[in-house]
């Protein structure tokens, strides 16, 4: 049948026999047909109805309309007013952060653009905390071919797709328990793509081609094609709850159906909970999944069919006691077991947990209908029927040919293997399992339900990176590492019901307040004992919060009243202040270990930011204090005028009444900062005393700093007051004074710095000093900095110099890109600074400039070391017109030559010969490029950072 003919035919209706069956679904647990009653009409609920208004303060977003619906729920009835999405979205629609909208019927994002059409369809954007709610099984979302969804929540504020009843019970009734038995209250999410499939409604079509298309479940339209890299958008930190709808005996809506979606689709940090049919089903295609949680699913938790060839890493399945089938149900093609392209995924690091005593919890893994695939590093426990079953001759054939394998997996079920009469002896489930010596059948020792214990840790894992470039290193089996916990795992904070709600940690005070669903715990005064701030909470700083009592300059002779305290901040924790007087100070001898992850950074911010009450987030600054770290490393600014710089007697009083810092311990350790953001901070105490985003005050080289961002600080982003601390991967955006500043004799090293100025308020990108009162004070500031990208605002009088070198500093700056600063790319001040340049102690190498004025040469500057001469004397320095493009932290770059932070492949920056900084010092990574970003594939600065919208 020609494509146009069958495309019209499939639109007749959901009940037509031509609609595709869920070829991977089980018939054991089909659910109740039409189980969700329609909502009441009219005012609803009678005189006793409650009211719930979910309209955002800014009104309904474009593309939605306001409506009120009567909703019955366990606590009674309610009249719910919210914005509504309905029909076919023909243009982009954005649901703002923390807003809630109704679905009305099947909402199609775009119209099907066909197997070979363009990607010009609309995008449905769901910002962090956005909630989409359906009222019945007929309410669902379909993303058509050529259109996309952009649902990007965060580790603390996921996007939620759920039922109206769930939302009403959360707001007006009793929130549901984890295993509530409630399912099928709305439809679900369907994504259609153009990637290859092997089930073609045109019997003459070849699998994997543009002619091989299929009709999706629930009248969701056609999917499939010949583009394996097709993109249907992004799902990240998303919950899909209480969905699934049985259209007829063979056609049910999954929680999320990936129908012919391609590898360009991003799907990570996804939970599907209590779905009537499968949790996630992959209908062919090439999409990869990462960090998936499937809980309480009524049919199969993860199902695939139709030739899926993607990858999965880190998957957790937890069955409910009342209704579940398989943990994994994996097929090729039910009508043609050897159809091509054959289902052949690679899956690593999975934990499947059944219900040992429930007849509803069937097989952990059911492999059938000709599938191939590689399964590695798994834990499969407590399935009532069996851990593993294999069906159909074509599947056994794949096992015999080595195309289907199971490696490094632990089984613990009442019956581990579903061996049956007629199974080939060499590939019965038990024989298949025994092929790999690292497969183990033994009693599990899972700790806290999900985390590996001694038995699991004894299994020799496969290195996932040997399975393909998609995979990351993991030297353990199962979904979680032995170092993770309920509060620190990749699943903490954004999932529903998986972990018991913890209490506010010791040394904090529960306030009873909730912000964006997070409980607020309070920190005040001085922490006198070691404290761990677990992820998933919002921690309020009230006043200046000190970590420990100052232990003095000499670690061998702490002061009498010293109290050395360790403050640990776990991934996903949020700290906030309400005013400039709220800030965090780490005293000498104490430590801060703020260790976020790329997916769950630690965030330090303001109450206004969390509550969404900033008058303008683009210009919001100074809404709380900031972070101060005091150490015992050498400085050159001593409050005792008789003290020698760099000695234990040379101490200084920190900004914001933050106490003393300095000493003689170059390798002093104040802890670690990794994947940590400080935003909207800074406070002016007086005309000369302001709080920076992060102040490193006499901090030593024993302190680890890697992956930090300071955004929209009212004073400097990061300032080093002496010390020896080193750092890598620094992002400084929208800061109002200097983005990176140092003084007082700092001698550390830094690699990879991105600075982007905002148009409204900024001074220097780099402002580098030795000592303002004594330009030649020792130890002299003398850092080494490599791989920096500094981007100003070309047309803004607020954006001053790219680099201002002054007050006697020395230093080596290399592999830099400096562009678009309104005053100049480089200025040098004070004779002591010129003297350092003349002596060869201050220089620039392998650096590219593009500013309206590149050099601030002034009358009186020594001719041999004025900015232009210093630049010309350095090896491989160049000027030109920048090619920077791509990702940008600041959206308003219209007046600039630079539009992003990525140098174009053939741009002038690529022509600058880089210095290998690893030949200068072992601290540095070996690189062959200038700037902080190598190319478009280098994305270290994305995901964990805040981008100005």
CSV table of C-alpha atoms in Angstrom, one decimal, residues 676-917:
chain,number,residue,atom,x,y,z
A,676,UNK,CA,28.7,24.1,43.2
A,677,UNK,CA,26.8,27.2,42.2
A,678,UNK,CA,26.7,30.5,44.0
A,679,UNK,CA,24.1,32.9,42.5
A,680,UNK,CA,22.4,36.3,43.2
A,681,UNK,CA,24.7,37.0,46.2
A,682,UNK,CA,27.0,39.9,47.3
A,683,UNK,CA,26.4,42.5,49.9
A,684,UNK,CA,27.9,46.0,50.5
A,685,UNK,CA,28.8,46.3,54.1
A,686,UNK,CA,30.3,49.7,53.6
A,687,UNK,CA,32.1,51.7,50.9
A,688,UNK,CA,35.2,49.5,51.0
A,689,UNK,CA,33.8,46.2,52.3
A,690,UNK,CA,31.6,44.0,50.1
A,691,UNK,CA,30.9,40.3,50.0
A,692,UNK,CA,32.0,38.4,47.0
A,693,UNK,CA,30.3,35.4,45.5
A,694,UNK,CA,33.1,33.2,46.8
A,695,UNK,CA,36.0,34.7,48.8
A,696,UNK,CA,39.1,32.4,49.1
A,697,UNK,CA,40.9,34.2,51.9
A,698,UNK,CA,44.3,32.7,52.6
A,699,UNK,CA,43.1,29.3,51.3
A,700,UNK,CA,45.8,26.7,50.8
A,701,UNK,CA,46.6,24.3,48.0
A,702,UNK,CA,45.2,21.3,49.9
A,703,UNK,CA,41.8,22.6,49.1
A,704,UNK,CA,40.2,21.1,46.0
A,705,UNK,CA,38.2,23.5,43.7
A,706,UNK,CA,36.7,22.1,40.5
A,707,UNK,CA,33.5,23.0,38.6
A,708,UNK,CA,32.2,26.1,40.3
A,709,UNK,CA,29.9,28.9,39.0
A,710,UNK,CA,29.2,32.3,40.4
A,711,UNK,CA,26.3,34.1,38.7
A,712,UNK,CA,25.0,37.6,39.1
A,713,UNK,CA,27.0,38.6,42.2
A,714,UNK,CA,26.8,42.3,43.1
A,715,UNK,CA,30.5,42.4,43.9
A,716,UNK,CA,33.3,40.2,42.5
A,717,UNK,CA,32.4,36.7,41.4
A,718,UNK,CA,35.5,35.0,42.8
A,719,UNK,CA,38.3,36.7,44.7
A,720,UNK,CA,41.5,35.2,45.9
A,721,UNK,CA,43.0,37.0,48.9
A,722,UNK,CA,46.5,35.6,49.0
A,723,UNK,CA,46.9,31.9,49.5
A,724,UNK,CA,47.9,29.1,47.2
A,725,UNK,CA,44.6,27.4,46.3
A,726,UNK,CA,44.3,26.0,42.7
A,727,UNK,CA,41.1,25.6,40.7
A,728,UNK,CA,39.8,24.1,37.5
A,729,UNK,CA,36.5,24.7,35.6
A,730,UNK,CA,35.3,28.1,36.8
A,731,UNK,CA,32.2,29.8,35.3
A,732,UNK,CA,31.6,33.5,36.1
A,733,UNK,CA,28.5,35.0,34.6
A,734,UNK,CA,26.6,38.3,35.0
A,735,UNK,CA,28.8,39.5,37.9
A,736,UNK,CA,28.6,43.2,38.5
A,737,UNK,CA,32.1,44.1,39.7
A,738,UNK,CA,35.1,42.0,38.6
A,739,UNK,CA,34.4,38.4,37.6
A,740,UNK,CA,37.8,37.0,38.9
A,741,UNK,CA,39.9,39.1,41.2
A,742,UNK,CA,43.0,38.5,43.2
A,743,UNK,CA,45.2,40.4,45.7
A,744,UNK,CA,47.4,39.9,48.8
A,745,UNK,CA,49.9,37.6,47.2
A,746,UNK,CA,48.0,34.8,45.6
A,747,UNK,CA,50.2,32.2,43.9
A,748,UNK,CA,47.8,29.5,42.8
A,749,UNK,CA,47.1,27.9,39.4
A,750,UNK,CA,43.8,27.9,37.4
A,751,UNK,CA,42.8,26.1,34.2
A,752,UNK,CA,39.5,26.6,32.3
A,753,UNK,CA,37.8,29.9,33.1
A,754,UNK,CA,34.7,31.2,31.3
A,755,UNK,CA,33.6,34.8,32.0
A,756,UNK,CA,30.5,36.4,30.3
A,757,UNK,CA,29.5,39.9,31.2
A,758,UNK,CA,25.8,41.0,31.4
A,759,UNK,CA,24.9,44.1,29.5
A,760,UNK,CA,23.6,46.0,32.6
A,761,UNK,CA,26.4,45.9,35.1
A,762,UNK,CA,30.0,44.7,35.0
A,763,UNK,CA,33.6,45.9,35.5
A,764,UNK,CA,36.6,43.8,34.7
A,765,UNK,CA,36.7,40.1,33.7
A,766,UNK,CA,40.1,39.7,35.4
A,767,UNK,CA,41.3,42.3,37.9
A,768,UNK,CA,44.7,41.2,39.2
A,769,UNK,CA,46.6,42.9,42.0
A,770,UNK,CA,49.5,42.2,44.3
A,771,UNK,CA,49.0,44.7,47.2
A,772,UNK,CA,47.3,48.1,46.9
A,773,UNK,CA,49.1,49.5,49.9
A,774,UNK,CA,52.6,48.1,49.1
A,775,UNK,CA,52.9,47.1,45.5
A,776,UNK,CA,56.1,45.1,46.1
A,777,UNK,CA,54.9,43.2,49.2
A,778,UNK,CA,56.0,39.6,49.4
A,779,UNK,CA,55.0,36.9,48.8
A,780,UNK,CA,54.0,38.6,45.5
A,781,UNK,CA,50.9,37.6,43.6
A,782,UNK,CA,52.2,35.3,40.9
A,783,UNK,CA,49.6,32.9,39.6
A,784,UNK,CA,49.6,30.8,36.4
A,785,UNK,CA,46.4,30.7,34.5
A,786,UNK,CA,45.7,28.8,31.3
A,787,UNK,CA,42.7,28.3,29.0
A,788,UNK,CA,40.4,31.2,29.7
A,789,UNK,CA,37.6,32.7,27.6
A,790,UNK,CA,36.6,36.2,28.6
A,791,UNK,CA,33.5,37.8,26.9
A,792,UNK,CA,32.5,41.3,27.6
A,793,UNK,CA,29.6,43.5,26.3
A,794,UNK,CA,31.0,45.5,23.4
A,795,UNK,CA,28.5,48.3,23.4
A,796,UNK,CA,28.0,48.6,27.2
A,797,UNK,CA,29.8,51.3,29.2
A,798,UNK,CA,29.4,49.0,32.2
A,799,UNK,CA,31.7,46.4,30.6
A,800,UNK,CA,35.2,47.7,31.2
A,801,UNK,CA,38.4,45.8,30.7
A,802,UNK,CA,39.0,42.2,29.8
A,803,UNK,CA,42.2,42.1,32.0
A,804,UNK,CA,43.4,44.8,34.3
A,805,UNK,CA,46.9,44.0,35.7
A,806,UNK,CA,48.1,46.3,38.4
A,807,UNK,CA,49.6,47.0,41.9
A,808,UNK,CA,52.7,45.0,41.3
A,809,UNK,CA,51.4,41.6,40.3
A,810,UNK,CA,53.4,39.0,38.5
A,811,UNK,CA,51.9,36.0,36.7
A,812,UNK,CA,51.8,33.9,33.6
A,813,UNK,CA,48.6,34.0,31.4
A,814,UNK,CA,48.4,31.6,28.5
A,815,UNK,CA,45.9,30.1,26.0
A,816,UNK,CA,43.4,32.8,26.4
A,817,UNK,CA,40.5,34.4,24.4
A,818,UNK,CA,39.5,38.0,25.3
A,819,UNK,CA,36.8,39.7,23.3
A,820,UNK,CA,34.2,42.4,23.3
A,821,UNK,CA,35.2,44.5,26.3
A,822,UNK,CA,34.0,48.1,25.9
A,823,UNK,CA,37.1,49.9,27.3
A,824,UNK,CA,39.9,47.5,26.2
A,825,UNK,CA,41.0,43.9,26.2
A,826,UNK,CA,44.1,44.8,28.3
A,827,UNK,CA,45.2,47.6,30.7
A,828,UNK,CA,48.2,47.7,32.9
A,829,UNK,CA,48.7,50.1,35.8
A,830,UNK,CA,51.4,51.1,38.4
A,831,UNK,CA,55.1,51.1,37.9
A,832,UNK,CA,55.6,48.0,40.0
A,833,UNK,CA,53.5,46.0,37.6
A,834,UNK,CA,55.5,47.3,34.6
A,835,UNK,CA,58.6,46.4,36.5
A,836,UNK,CA,57.4,42.8,36.8
A,837,UNK,CA,56.7,42.7,33.0
A,838,UNK,CA,60.2,44.1,32.3
A,839,UNK,CA,61.8,41.5,34.5
A,840,UNK,CA,59.9,38.7,32.6
A,841,UNK,CA,57.7,37.8,35.6
A,842,UNK,CA,54.5,39.0,34.0
A,843,UNK,CA,53.5,37.9,30.5
A,844,UNK,CA,50.8,36.7,28.1
A,845,UNK,CA,51.3,33.9,25.6
A,846,UNK,CA,49.1,32.2,23.0
A,847,UNK,CA,46.2,34.6,23.6
A,848,UNK,CA,43.7,36.1,21.1
A,849,UNK,CA,42.2,39.6,21.5
A,850,UNK,CA,39.2,41.2,19.8
A,851,UNK,CA,37.9,44.3,21.5
A,852,UNK,CA,37.0,47.8,20.0
A,853,UNK,CA,40.2,48.9,21.6
A,854,UNK,CA,42.5,46.0,22.3
A,855,UNK,CA,45.2,47.9,24.3
A,856,UNK,CA,44.8,50.7,26.8
A,857,UNK,CA,48.2,52.3,26.1
A,858,UNK,CA,48.5,55.4,28.1
A,859,UNK,CA,50.9,58.3,28.2
A,860,UNK,CA,53.5,57.5,30.9
A,861,UNK,CA,53.4,53.8,30.3
A,862,UNK,CA,56.9,52.4,29.7
A,863,UNK,CA,57.2,51.9,26.0
A,864,UNK,CA,58.7,48.4,26.3
A,865,UNK,CA,56.0,47.1,28.6
A,866,UNK,CA,52.9,49.1,27.8
A,867,UNK,CA,49.9,46.7,27.1
A,868,UNK,CA,50.4,46.5,23.3
A,869,UNK,CA,54.2,45.9,23.7
A,870,UNK,CA,53.7,43.3,26.4
A,871,UNK,CA,51.2,41.5,24.1
A,872,UNK,CA,53.5,41.8,21.1
A,873,UNK,CA,56.4,40.3,23.1
A,874,UNK,CA,54.5,37.2,24.1
A,875,UNK,CA,54.7,34.1,21.9
A,876,UNK,CA,51.8,33.3,19.6
A,877,UNK,CA,49.6,36.2,20.6
A,878,UNK,CA,47.2,37.4,17.9
A,879,UNK,CA,44.3,39.8,17.3
A,880,UNK,CA,41.4,39.5,14.8
A,881,UNK,CA,37.7,39.1,14.6
A,882,UNK,CA,36.4,36.5,16.9
A,883,UNK,CA,34.4,33.4,15.7
A,884,UNK,CA,32.9,32.5,19.1
A,885,UNK,CA,29.5,31.0,18.7
A,886,UNK,CA,27.2,28.3,20.1
A,887,UNK,CA,26.2,28.0,23.7
A,888,UNK,CA,25.9,31.3,25.6
A,889,UNK,CA,25.2,32.0,29.3
A,890,UNK,CA,24.0,35.5,28.6
A,891,UNK,CA,21.2,35.8,26.0
A,892,UNK,CA,21.7,39.4,25.1
A,893,UNK,CA,24.8,39.4,23.0
A,894,UNK,CA,23.4,41.1,20.0
A,895,UNK,CA,25.9,44.0,19.9
A,896,UNK,CA,28.9,41.6,20.1
A,897,UNK,CA,31.1,39.8,17.7
A,898,UNK,CA,30.9,36.8,20.1
A,899,UNK,CA,27.6,35.1,20.3
A,900,UNK,CA,28.7,32.1,22.5
A,901,UNK,CA,31.6,30.4,24.1
A,902,UNK,CA,32.6,27.9,21.4
A,903,UNK,CA,35.2,28.9,18.8
A,904,UNK,CA,34.3,28.0,15.3
A,905,UNK,CA,36.3,25.1,13.8
A,906,UNK,CA,37.9,27.4,11.2
A,907,UNK,CA,37.9,30.6,13.2
A,908,UNK,CA,41.0,32.7,13.9
A,909,UNK,CA,41.2,31.3,17.5
A,910,UNK,CA,41.8,27.8,16.1
A,911,UNK,CA,44.8,29.3,14.2
A,912,UNK,CA,46.6,30.4,17.4
A,913,UNK,CA,49.3,28.0,18.5
A,914,UNK,CA,48.6,26.8,22.0
A,915,UNK,CA,51.1,26.2,24.8
A,916,UNK,CA,50.9,22.7,26.4
A,917,UNK,CA,50.3,23.9,30.0
